[in-house]
Coordinates of C-alpha atoms in Angstrom, one line a residue:
X608 CA 18.8 -30.9 5.1
X609 CA 18.1 -27.2 5.8
X610 CA 20.4 -24.6 3.2
X611 CA 22.6 -22.8 5.1
X612 CA 21.8 -19.0 5.2
X613 CA 23.6 -17.3 2.3
X614 CA 26.6 -15.2 3.8
X615 CA 27.9 -11.8 2.9
X616 CA 30.5 -13.5 0.3
X617 CA 28.5 -16.8 -0.5
X618 CA 26.2 -16.2 -3.9
X619 CA 23.3 -18.2 -4.1
X620 CA 22.5 -20.1 -7.6
X621 CA 18.6 -18.6 -8.7
X622 CA 16.6 -21.7 -10.0
X623 CA 14.2 -21.5 -12.0
X624 CA 11.9 -24.7 -13.6
X625 CA 10.1 -25.1 -16.6
X626 CA 6.8 -24.4 -14.6
X627 CA 8.1 -20.8 -12.9
X628 CA 6.7 -17.8 -14.2
X629 CA 9.3 -14.7 -13.9
X630 CA 8.8 -13.0 -10.1
X631 CA 8.3 -9.7 -12.3
X632 CA 5.2 -10.7 -13.9
X633 CA 2.4 -9.5 -11.3
X634 CA -1.0 -9.5 -12.4
X635 CA -0.6 -5.6 -12.8
X636 CA 2.7 -5.6 -14.7
X637 CA 1.2 -8.5 -16.9
X638 CA -2.7 -7.1 -17.9
X639 CA 0.3 -3.5 -18.8
X640 CA 1.7 -5.6 -21.0
X641 CA -1.0 -7.3 -22.4
X642 CA -3.0 -4.2 -23.0
X643 CA 0.1 -1.8 -24.5
X644 CA 0.4 -5.0 -27.0
X645 CA -3.4 -5.0 -27.4
X646 CA -3.6 -0.8 -28.3
X647 CA -0.4 -1.4 -30.4
X648 CA -1.8 -4.4 -32.5
X649 CA -5.1 -2.4 -32.7
X650 CA -3.2 0.5 -34.0
X651 CA -1.4 -1.6 -36.7
X652 CA -4.5 -3.0 -38.0
X653 CA -6.4 0.4 -37.8
X654 CA -2.8 1.7 -40.3
X655 CA -3.9 -1.5 -42.4
X656 CA -7.4 -0.1 -42.4
X657 CA -6.6 3.4 -43.4
X658 CA -4.2 2.2 -46.5
X659 CA -6.8 0.1 -47.9
X660 CA -9.5 1.7 -50.5
X661 CA -13.1 2.5 -50.1
X662 CA -13.9 -0.4 -52.6
X663 CA -12.3 -3.3 -50.8
X664 CA -15.9 -4.2 -49.2
X665 CA -16.7 -6.9 -46.6
X666 CA -12.3 -7.5 -45.9
X667 CA -11.6 -3.9 -44.8
X668 CA -15.0 -4.1 -43.0
X669 CA -13.8 -7.3 -41.0
X670 CA -10.5 -5.5 -40.5
X671 CA -12.0 -2.9 -39.1
X672 CA -13.6 -4.5 -36.8
X673 CA -10.7 -6.5 -35.5
X674 CA -8.9 -3.6 -34.5
X675 CA -11.5 -1.6 -33.3
X676 CA -12.0 -5.2 -31.2
X677 CA -8.3 -5.3 -30.3
X678 CA -8.5 -1.5 -29.3
X679 CA -11.2 -2.2 -26.8
X680 CA -9.9 -5.4 -25.2
X681 CA -6.7 -3.2 -24.4
X682 CA -7.8 -0.1 -23.0
X683 CA -10.2 -2.6 -20.8
X684 CA -7.1 -4.7 -20.0
X685 CA -4.9 -1.7 -19.0
X686 CA -8.0 -0.1 -17.1
X687 CA -9.4 -3.4 -15.1
X688 CA -6.6 -6.2 -16.1
X689 CA -4.8 -6.0 -12.9
X690 CA -8.1 -7.8 -11.0
X691 CA -7.6 -11.1 -12.9
X692 CA -6.4 -14.4 -12.3
X693 CA -3.1 -15.6 -13.4
X694 CA -4.8 -18.3 -14.9
X695 CA -7.1 -15.8 -17.3
X696 CA -4.3 -14.5 -18.5
X697 CA -4.0 -17.5 -21.1
X698 CA -7.4 -16.9 -22.3
X699 CA -5.7 -13.2 -22.8
X700 CA -3.0 -14.7 -24.8
X701 CA -5.2 -16.9 -27.2
X702 CA -7.7 -14.8 -27.8
X703 CA -4.6 -12.6 -28.9
X704 CA -3.3 -15.1 -31.6
X705 CA -7.1 -15.6 -32.8
X706 CA -7.1 -11.7 -33.8
X707 CA -4.3 -11.4 -35.5
X708 CA -4.9 -14.8 -37.4
X709 CA -8.0 -13.5 -37.7
X710 CA -6.6 -9.7 -39.3
X711 CA -3.8 -11.4 -41.5
X712 CA -6.2 -13.3 -44.4
X713 CA -8.3 -9.9 -44.4
X714 CA -5.1 -8.2 -45.2
X715 CA -5.6 -6.7 -49.0
X716 CA -2.0 -7.0 -50.0
X717 CA 1.2 -9.4 -49.1
X718 CA 2.9 -6.9 -47.8
X719 CA 0.3 -5.5 -45.6
X720 CA -0.4 -9.0 -44.8
X721 CA 3.3 -9.7 -43.5
X722 CA 3.2 -6.1 -41.6
X723 CA 0.2 -7.4 -39.3
X724 CA 2.0 -10.7 -38.7
X725 CA 4.6 -9.0 -37.2
X726 CA 2.5 -8.5 -34.1
X727 CA 2.7 -12.1 -33.4
X728 CA 6.0 -11.3 -31.9
X729 CA 3.6 -9.6 -29.0
X730 CA 2.2 -12.6 -28.5
X731 CA 4.8 -14.4 -28.2
X732 CA 6.6 -11.1 -25.7
X733 CA 3.7 -12.3 -23.2
X734 CA 3.9 -15.9 -23.4
X735 CA 7.5 -16.2 -22.4
X736 CA 7.0 -13.6 -20.0
X737 CA 3.5 -14.6 -18.4
X738 CA 4.0 -18.4 -18.0
X739 CA 7.0 -21.0 -17.8
X740 CA 9.1 -22.0 -20.0
X741 CA 6.9 -25.0 -20.6
X742 CA 3.3 -23.2 -20.5
X743 CA 5.4 -20.1 -23.0
X744 CA 6.4 -23.5 -25.6
X745 CA 2.7 -24.7 -26.0
X746 CA 1.5 -21.4 -26.7
X747 CA 4.5 -20.4 -29.3
X748 CA 3.5 -23.8 -30.9
X749 CA -0.1 -22.4 -31.7
X750 CA 1.1 -19.4 -32.7
X751 CA 3.6 -20.8 -35.2
X752 CA 1.2 -23.0 -36.3
X753 CA -1.2 -20.5 -36.6
X754 CA 0.6 -17.6 -38.4
X755 CA 1.6 -21.2 -40.9
X756 CA -2.2 -21.3 -41.6
X757 CA -2.7 -17.3 -41.8
X758 CA -0.2 -17.2 -44.7
X759 CA -0.6 -20.1 -46.6
X760 CA -2.4 -18.8 -49.7
X761 CA -0.8 -15.5 -49.9
X762 CA 1.4 -14.6 -53.0
X763 CA 5.2 -14.1 -52.6
X764 CA 5.1 -15.6 -48.8
X765 CA 7.2 -19.1 -49.2
X766 CA 8.6 -21.5 -46.9
X767 CA 11.7 -19.2 -46.6
X768 CA 9.7 -16.2 -45.0
X769 CA 7.4 -18.6 -43.0
X770 CA 10.8 -20.1 -41.8
X771 CA 12.2 -16.6 -41.1
X772 CA 8.9 -15.1 -39.1
X773 CA 9.0 -18.1 -36.9
X774 CA 12.7 -17.5 -36.2
X775 CA 12.2 -13.9 -35.5
X776 CA 9.4 -14.2 -33.3
X777 CA 11.3 -17.0 -31.9
X778 CA 14.4 -15.0 -31.0
X779 CA 12.5 -11.6 -29.2
X780 CA 10.6 -14.5 -27.1
X781 CA 13.5 -16.1 -25.5
X782 CA 15.2 -12.8 -25.0
X783 CA 12.7 -11.2 -23.3
X784 CA 12.4 -14.5 -21.4
X785 CA 15.7 -14.7 -20.5
X786 CA 15.7 -11.0 -19.6
X787 CA 13.3 -11.4 -17.6
X788 CA 14.0 -14.8 -15.2
X789 CA 17.6 -12.8 -15.0
X790 CA 15.8 -9.9 -13.9
X791 CA 13.6 -11.6 -11.7
X792 CA 16.5 -14.0 -10.3
X793 CA 18.7 -10.6 -9.3
X794 CA 19.6 -10.9 -5.7
X795 CA 22.6 -8.4 -5.2
X796 CA 22.5 -5.3 -5.1
X797 CA 25.0 -4.1 -8.2
X798 CA 26.6 -0.9 -5.6
X799 CA 27.6 -2.7 -2.3
X800 CA 27.7 -6.3 -4.1
X801 CA 25.5 -7.6 -1.2
X802 CA 22.4 -9.2 -1.5
X803 CA 19.5 -7.1 -2.1
X804 CA 16.1 -6.9 -0.4
X805 CA 14.7 -9.9 -2.5
X806 CA 17.7 -12.6 -1.6
X807 CA 17.8 -10.9 1.7
X808 CA 14.4 -11.8 2.3
X809 CA 15.0 -16.0 0.8
X810 CA 17.8 -15.9 2.9
X811 CA 15.3 -14.9 6.1
X812 CA 13.0 -17.8 5.2
X813 CA 15.9 -19.8 5.9
X814 CA 17.3 -19.2 8.5
X815 CA 13.8 -18.6 10.3
X816 CA 13.5 -22.5 8.8
X817 CA 16.6 -23.3 10.4
X818 CA 15.8 -21.9 13.8
X819 CA 12.7 -24.0 14.2
X820 CA 10.6 -23.4 16.8
X821 CA 13.5 -23.8 19.6
X822 CA 16.5 -21.8 17.9
X823 CA 17.6 -18.7 17.9
X824 CA 17.8 -15.9 15.5
X825 CA 17.9 -12.0 15.8
X826 CA 17.7 -9.4 13.4
X827 CA 19.5 -5.9 12.8
X828 CA 18.4 -3.2 10.5
X829 CA 20.7 -0.6 10.4
X830 CA 20.1 3.5 8.6
X831 CA 22.5 5.5 8.0
X832 CA 22.2 9.2 10.2
X833 CA 21.8 12.4 7.7
X834 CA 22.2 10.7 4.6
X835 CA 20.2 12.7 2.8
X836 CA 22.7 15.9 3.7
X837 CA 26.1 13.9 2.3
X838 CA 23.4 13.2 -1.0
X839 CA 22.3 17.1 -1.4
X840 CA 25.5 18.8 -0.2
X841 CA 28.1 16.6 -2.0
X842 CA 26.4 14.9 -4.7
X843 CA 25.0 11.5 -5.3
X844 CA 28.5 10.1 -5.6
X845 CA 29.3 10.9 -2.2
X846 CA 26.2 9.1 -1.4
X847 CA 27.3 5.7 -3.3
X848 CA 30.8 6.1 -1.8
X849 CA 29.7 6.6 1.7
X850 CA 27.3 3.2 1.0
X851 CA 30.5 0.7 0.0
X852 CA 32.7 2.4 2.7
X853 CA 30.0 0.8 5.1
X854 CA 29.0 -2.1 3.7
X855 CA 32.9 -3.1 3.1
X856 CA 33.2 -2.2 7.3
X857 CA 30.3 -3.9 8.1
X858 CA 31.5 -7.0 6.3
X859 CA 35.1 -7.4 7.8
X860 CA 33.0 -6.8 11.1
X861 CA 30.8 -9.3 11.4
X862 CA 30.5 -12.6 12.3
X863 CA 31.4 -15.3 9.1
X864 CA 27.8 -17.0 9.9
X865 CA 26.4 -13.4 9.6
X866 CA 24.1 -12.6 6.4
X867 CA 24.6 -9.1 5.0
X868 CA 22.2 -7.4 2.7
X869 CA 21.3 -3.8 1.4
X870 CA 17.9 -3.5 1.9
X871 CA 17.3 -0.7 0.2
X872 CA 18.0 3.2 -0.1
X873 CA 20.6 4.0 3.0
X874 CA 19.7 1.0 4.6
X875 CA 21.1 -2.0 5.9
X876 CA 19.8 -5.4 7.5
X877 CA 21.7 -7.9 9.1
X878 CA 21.0 -11.6 10.5
X879 CA 23.0 -13.0 13.3
X880 CA 21.9 -16.8 13.7
X881 CA 22.7 -18.9 16.9
X882 CA 22.3 -15.4 18.4
X883 CA 19.2 -13.5 21.0
X884 CA 18.1 -10.2 21.6
X885 CA 20.9 -9.1 24.0
X886 CA 23.9 -10.9 22.8
X887 CA 22.7 -9.4 19.3
X888 CA 22.4 -5.9 20.3
X889 CA 25.8 -5.7 22.1
X890 CA 27.4 -7.0 18.7
X891 CA 25.3 -4.7 16.7
X892 CA 26.3 -1.5 19.0
X893 CA 30.4 -2.9 19.0
X894 CA 30.5 -2.1 15.1
X895 CA 27.8 1.3 15.4
X896 CA 31.0 2.2 18.0
X897 CA 33.3 0.7 16.4
X898 CA 33.0 2.2 12.8
X899 CA 33.9 6.5 13.1
X900 CA 34.0 7.3 9.6
X901 CA 29.8 6.4 8.6
X902 CA 27.5 7.0 11.5
X903 CA 24.1 5.2 11.8
X904 CA 21.4 3.9 13.9
X905 CA 20.3 0.4 14.5
X906 CA 16.9 -1.7 15.4
X907 CA 17.7 -4.8 16.6
X908 CA 15.4 -7.7 17.6
X909 CA 15.2 -11.8 17.8
X910 CA 12.7 -14.4 16.6
X911 CA 9.9 -15.5 19.0
X912 CA 8.3 -19.1 19.1
X913 CA 5.9 -19.5 15.9
X914 CA 7.0 -15.9 14.4
X915 CA 7.7 -15.2 10.9
X916 CA 10.3 -13.8 9.2
X917 CA 8.3 -10.8 8.2
X918 CA 7.1 -10.1 12.0
X919 CA 10.9 -10.2 12.9
X920 CA 11.7 -7.7 10.2
X921 CA 8.8 -5.6 10.9
X922 CA 9.9 -5.4 14.8
X923 CA 13.6 -4.3 14.1
X924 CA 11.9 -1.6 12.1
X925 CA 10.4 -0.6 15.1
X926 CA 13.2 -0.6 17.2
X927 CA 15.0 1.3 14.5
X928 CA 12.3 4.2 14.4
X929 CA 12.5 3.9 17.9
X930 CA 16.5 5.0 17.9
X931 CA 15.7 7.6 15.3
X932 CA 13.0 9.4 16.8
X933 CA 15.3 9.4 20.2
X934 CA 18.3 11.0 18.9
X935 CA 19.5 8.8 16.1
X936 CA 23.3 7.4 16.9
X937 CA 22.2 4.9 18.9
X938 CA 21.2 0.8 18.7
X939 CA 18.1 -0.5 20.6
X940 CA 16.6 -3.8 21.0
X941 CA 12.7 -4.0 20.5
X942 CA 10.5 -3.7 23.5
X943 CA 9.1 -7.1 24.3
X944 CA 5.9 -6.3 26.0
X945 CA 5.8 -4.1 22.6
X946 CA 6.5 -7.0 20.1
X947 CA 4.0 -9.5 22.5
X948 CA 0.9 -6.8 22.0
X949 CA 2.4 -6.8 18.3
X950 CA 2.2 -10.7 17.6
X951 CA -1.1 -10.7 19.4
X952 CA -2.4 -7.8 17.1
X953 CA -0.9 -9.5 14.1
X954 CA -3.7 -12.8 14.8
X955 CA -6.5 -10.8 16.0
X956 CA -6.1 -8.7 12.5
X957 CA -5.9 -12.3 10.9
X958 CA -8.8 -13.4 12.6
X959 CA -11.0 -10.7 12.2
X960 CA -11.3 -9.3 15.7
X961 CA -10.2 -5.6 15.1
X962 CA -13.5 -4.1 14.3
X963 CA -14.8 -1.0 13.7
X964 CA -17.0 0.7 16.0
X965 CA -19.0 4.4 15.2
X966 CA -19.0 7.4 17.1
X967 CA -22.0 9.7 16.2
X968 CA -21.5 13.3 14.0
X969 CA -24.3 15.6 14.4
X970 CA -25.9 18.9 14.4
X971 CA -24.8 20.2 17.3
X972 CA -27.8 22.3 18.1
X973 CA -30.6 19.1 17.7
X974 CA -28.1 16.0 18.4
X975 CA -29.5 15.0 14.4
X976 CA -26.9 12.2 13.1
X977 CA -25.6 13.0 10.2
X978 CA -22.7 10.6 10.3
X979 CA -20.4 8.3 12.2
X980 CA -16.3 7.9 12.3
X981 CA -15.2 4.6 12.6
X982 CA -12.3 3.9 15.3
X983 CA -10.7 0.8 15.6
X984 CA -11.6 -1.6 18.5
X985 CA -10.2 -4.8 19.6
X986 CA -10.5 -6.7 22.4
X987 CA -8.0 -9.5 23.6
X988 CA -9.2 -12.9 24.4
X989 CA -7.6 -12.5 28.1
X990 CA -7.0 -9.2 28.8
X991 CA -10.0 -7.6 27.6
X992 CA -10.6 -4.3 25.7
X993 CA -7.2 -3.1 24.7
X994 CA -7.3 0.5 25.0
X995 CA -7.1 2.6 21.7
X996 CA -4.0 4.6 22.9
X997 CA -2.2 1.4 23.5
X998 CA -2.2 -0.9 20.3
X999 CA -2.8 2.0 17.8
X1000 CA 0.6 3.0 18.4
X1001 CA 2.2 -0.4 18.3
X1002 CA 0.7 -1.1 14.8
X1003 CA 2.0 2.0 13.6
X1004 CA 5.6 1.5 14.6
X1005 CA 6.1 -2.2 13.5
X1006 CA 3.9 -1.7 10.0
X1007 CA 0.9 -3.3 10.8
X1008 CA -1.2 0.1 10.5
X1009 CA -1.7 -0.7 7.0
X1010 CA -3.2 -3.9 7.8
X1011 CA -5.2 -2.9 10.7
X1012 CA -6.5 0.1 8.0
X1013 CA -7.7 -2.4 5.5
X1014 CA -9.3 -4.7 8.1
X1015 CA -10.7 -1.3 9.5
X1016 CA -12.3 0.7 6.4
X1017 CA -13.4 -2.6 4.9
X1018 CA -15.7 -3.6 7.9
X1019 CA -16.6 0.2 8.6
X1020 CA -18.2 0.7 4.8
X1021 CA -20.5 -3.5 5.9
X1022 CA -21.5 -1.7 9.6
X1023 CA -22.3 1.7 7.6
X1024 CA -24.4 0.1 4.6
X1025 CA -26.0 -1.9 7.5
X1026 CA -27.1 1.6 9.4
X1027 CA -28.3 3.0 5.9
X1028 CA -30.6 0.3 5.3
X1029 CA -32.2 0.2 8.6
X1030 CA -32.5 3.8 8.4
X1031 CA -33.4 4.1 5.5
X1032 CA -31.4 7.4 5.2
X1033 CA -27.6 8.3 3.9
X1034 CA -25.2 9.2 6.2
X1035 CA -21.1 9.8 6.1
X1036 CA -19.0 7.5 7.0
X1037 CA -15.6 9.0 7.8
X1038 CA -11.9 6.6 8.4
X1039 CA -8.9 7.5 9.4
X1040 CA -5.5 7.0 7.5
X1041 CA -2.1 6.8 8.5
X1042 CA 0.7 8.0 6.6
X1043 CA 1.7 4.1 6.0
X1044 CA -1.4 3.6 4.1
X1045 CA -1.0 7.0 1.9
X1046 CA 2.1 6.4 0.3
X1047 CA 1.4 2.3 -0.3
X1048 CA 1.5 1.6 -3.8
X1049 CA -2.0 1.6 -5.0
X1050 CA -3.7 2.8 -2.1
X1051 CA -6.6 4.9 -3.5
X1052 CA -7.2 1.9 -6.1
X1053 CA -7.4 0.1 -3.2
X1054 CA -10.0 2.1 -1.5
X1055 CA -11.8 2.4 -4.4
X1056 CA -12.1 -1.5 -4.7
X1057 CA -13.1 -1.7 -1.1
X1058 CA -15.8 0.6 -2.2
X1059 CA -17.4 -1.3 -4.8
X1060 CA -16.8 -4.9 -3.1
X1061 CA -19.1 -3.4 0.4
X1062 CA -21.3 -1.1 -1.9
X1063 CA -21.0 1.9 -0.3
X1064 CA -21.0 5.0 -1.7
X1065 CA -17.9 6.9 -2.8
X1066 CA -19.6 10.0 -2.3
X1067 CA -20.7 9.5 1.1
X1068 CA -17.2 8.4 2.5
X1069 CA -15.0 10.9 4.4
X1070 CA -11.1 9.7 4.7
X1071 CA -8.9 11.7 7.5
X1072 CA -5.9 12.4 7.8
X1073 CA -4.0 14.5 10.4
X1074 CA -2.3 18.5 9.8
X1075 CA 0.6 17.4 10.5
X1076 CA 0.9 14.5 8.4
X1077 CA 0.0 16.8 5.2
X1078 CA 3.0 18.9 6.6
X1079 CA 5.5 16.7 5.9
X1080 CA 3.8 13.9 3.5
X1081 CA 5.3 13.5 0.2
X1082 CA 4.5 13.9 -3.4
X1083 CA 2.6 9.8 -3.2
X1084 CA 0.6 11.1 -0.2
X1085 CA -0.9 14.3 -1.9
X1086 CA -1.5 12.1 -5.5
X1087 CA -3.1 9.7 -3.3
X1088 CA -5.5 12.3 -2.0
X1089 CA -6.1 13.8 -5.0
X1090 CA -6.8 10.3 -6.8
X1091 CA -9.4 10.0 -3.7
X1092 CA -10.9 12.9 -4.5
X1093 CA -11.1 11.7 -7.8
X1094 CA -13.0 9.1 -7.4
X1095 CA -15.9 11.4 -5.3
X1096 CA -14.4 10.4 -1.7
X1097 CA -14.0 13.6 0.4
X1098 CA -11.3 14.3 2.2
X1099 CA -10.8 15.3 6.1
X1100 CA -8.5 17.0 8.0
X1101 CA -8.1 15.7 11.1
X1102 CA -6.9 17.0 15.1
X1103 CA -6.6 20.7 13.7
X1104 CA -5.7 23.2 15.8
X1105 CA -3.3 20.9 17.5
X1106 CA 0.0 22.4 15.9
X1107 CA 1.5 25.2 14.0
X1108 CA -2.2 25.6 12.4
X1109 CA -2.2 28.5 10.0
X1110 CA -5.3 30.0 8.5
X1111 CA -3.6 31.0 5.2
X1112 CA -2.7 27.1 4.5
X1113 CA -6.8 26.5 4.8
X1114 CA -7.3 27.5 0.6
X1115 CA -4.1 25.2 0.0
X1116 CA -5.1 21.8 1.5
X1117 CA -6.6 18.9 -0.8
X1118 CA -9.7 18.9 1.7
X1119 CA -13.2 19.2 2.0
X1120 CA -14.2 18.9 5.6
X1121 CA -12.1 20.7 9.5
X1122 CA -12.4 18.7 12.2
X1123 CA -11.2 20.7 15.5
X1124 CA -8.8 19.0 18.1
X1125 CA -10.7 18.1 21.4
X1126 CA -8.0 20.2 22.9
X1127 CA -9.0 23.3 20.9
X1128 CA -12.8 22.9 22.2
X1129 CA -11.9 22.5 25.8
X1130 CA -11.0 25.7 26.4
X1131 CA -14.1 27.9 24.1
X1132 CA -16.3 28.4 26.8
X1133 CA -13.1 29.5 29.3
X1134 CA -11.3 31.6 26.5
X1135 CA -12.8 33.9 24.8
X1136 CA -9.9 34.6 22.5
X1137 CA -10.0 30.8 21.8
X1138 CA -14.1 31.1 21.3
X1139 CA -13.0 34.3 18.9
X1140 CA -10.9 32.0 16.7
X1141 CA -13.4 29.5 16.4
X1142 CA -15.9 32.6 14.7
X1143 CA -13.2 33.7 12.5
X1144 CA -11.9 30.1 11.6
X1145 CA -15.6 29.0 11.0
X1146 CA -16.3 31.9 8.7
X1147 CA -13.4 30.9 6.7
X1148 CA -13.7 28.0 6.2
X1149 CA -17.2 29.0 5.0
X1150 CA -16.0 30.7 2.6
X1151 CA -13.6 28.4 1.4
X1152 CA -16.0 26.0 1.0
X1153 CA -14.5 23.6 4.0
X1154 CA -16.9 22.0 6.2
X1155 CA -16.4 21.9 9.8
X1156 CA -16.7 19.1 12.6
X1157 CA -15.8 20.2 15.9
X1158 CA -14.6 17.1 17.9
X1159 CA -14.7 16.2 21.8
X1160 CA -17.7 18.1 22.6
X1161 CA -18.4 16.8 26.3
X1162 CA -20.7 19.8 27.9
X1163 CA -23.9 21.6 27.1
X1164 CA -22.4 24.6 27.1
X1165 CA -19.2 23.4 24.6
X1166 CA -22.8 22.5 22.4
X1167 CA -24.8 25.8 23.0
X1168 CA -21.4 27.7 21.7
X1169 CA -20.7 26.0 18.7
X1170 CA -24.5 25.8 17.9
X1171 CA -24.2 30.3 18.5
X1172 CA -21.1 30.5 16.5
X1173 CA -23.3 28.4 14.0
X1174 CA -20.9 25.6 13.9
X1175 CA -22.2 22.5 11.1
X1176 CA -21.2 19.7 13.1
X1177 CA -19.7 18.4 16.3
X1178 CA -19.4 14.8 17.6
X1179 CA -17.9 14.2 21.2
X1180 CA -18.8 11.8 24.7
X1181 CA -21.9 14.6 25.1
X1182 CA -23.7 12.5 21.7
X1183 CA -22.7 9.6 21.8
X1184 CA -19.2 7.2 22.4
X1185 CA -18.2 4.5 20.2
X1186 CA -20.2 1.8 19.9
X1187 CA -20.8 -1.3 17.9
X1188 CA -22.9 -1.0 14.3
X1189 CA -25.4 -2.9 15.7
X1190 CA -26.0 -1.0 19.1
X1191 CA -26.2 2.2 17.1
X1192 CA -28.7 0.8 14.5
X1193 CA -30.8 -0.5 17.0
X1194 CA -30.7 3.2 18.4
X1195 CA -31.4 4.3 15.2
X1196 CA -30.9 7.9 14.1
X1197 CA -32.2 10.1 16.5
X1198 CA -30.2 8.0 19.7
X1199 CA -27.1 10.3 19.2
X1200 CA -28.5 13.0 20.8
X1201 CA -27.6 14.6 24.3
X1202 CA -30.0 13.0 26.6
X1203 CA -29.9 12.7 30.0
X1204 CA -28.9 8.9 30.5
X1205 CA -26.0 9.8 28.7
X1206 CA -24.8 12.5 30.7
X1207 CA -25.9 10.0 33.3
X1208 CA -23.5 7.2 32.2
X1209 CA -20.3 7.2 33.6
X1210 CA -17.4 8.8 31.7
X1211 CA -14.8 7.0 29.8
X1212 CA -11.4 7.4 30.0
X1213 CA -9.3 9.3 27.4
X1214 CA -7.8 6.1 25.9
X1215 CA -11.5 5.0 25.6
X1216 CA -12.5 7.9 23.6

């Protein structure tokens, strides 16, 4: 029988089986924990070596070798351990037990041997943190047997001492294991008493399963308007009181079968079983209108047949974004047409049907191809080619842009490698990156992993970010760009000239390339002032070490003027539209010039360029 969704006043019991590891034990956390303990154990052994007299002979050398092995293993785990599969950490733990067991007999005194034996506690913490209780108990048995063997002939180490060491190790391991499982199982928010995001996600999965293929289910995301101003103006205490007040009002006003959660920060999530989108919108709008002391915006979506809970929440988030953009203080129902397109786009991404096509980047004076920009292209099985101007905004508002960006980056690197091998020469590859991708945890490392997997050199990749994104970017986004540049990846400021561009900011932007917006280029042959601004910008960029790329070049006159002004790089319909990598490879690196057959081809629409 299906378990009913958890309501505001009902607490679901968290169950952990003997084979379940704590949810906190992700490969990244496991690698960091094990690496830190290996380094600590190596330092303990090194301290014993330093306190040992030079005449200790082979035992001292052996202990030093074990200390070095532990330190090197710890550094390797900290650097690369997150890529290990979960089962590999059984080997990591057993290796730690082996190193400690080998080190103890080499210690010159009973006191130093006992000091090294304390490192077993690190291994004990690992086993209860990384694995379920049953597997952890097996590792602990091995660990205690190894400790008893290592200390068997030590003077002054009595059975009572061994028992005390075993008890300390077991108690530490048990407490850490219980705390890790308690933290993993916590599904309620400490401030409001509501479900937290984890608890809501669990309730969402059950609600989707209970709704079935023909059932009704709606979700709403509620965001407090101008919450930052409350925190900044009146202090965090006032913000906390406001959140508790809103939580209490929503709990009282919502139907008994609704699920309410604090989704994060100043955002709340609501599940409304048995309700369609319009009915849920009316209910949420009634809540909004009736909540006089706290103003909020809301986005609502209803479940489509075959849709996942994550898709439902993503569309509610898109509706919330639309409500906030349109002025806040309102509720918005997710657009059905966009929802259907988002669902099809999600399926296309899963199937690998969204591909990277390449538009040439050339030297405008010769048409020589020196690089390509990767542009997302999608052919729908029924609708045919879907314009990027239609599906990219849907990807942005629904959060699919992160998945799409990852797919395009990998596909573009593979395609560019094909070009490089076919032509026997290097070329730049530029790939657009969204703000959502930049603030994603570990984005720079993800790019590095893709480069390593595809074999594309970091120094030939350029990530493009818009000037407006940098204007409103967070520290996380800027750090991601700096991390990328540290890997050898270059950064381009895209669409420069569309907003409040300022020459004075160019020396502070974390960039290597400047891409001038097509709207700026469109007027350079008709506006002497615009041409003068371009000339000044080229001179300043050259002085700052920025390479300029002129986008949207469509006429020979524009190309001639850019050549006369000394613009080094250009792209646009004149030099070639975006095509599949195979087609560009067949044309060859000289196939991007402003040939007559290109000028005779039908002009693409703005959405296609």
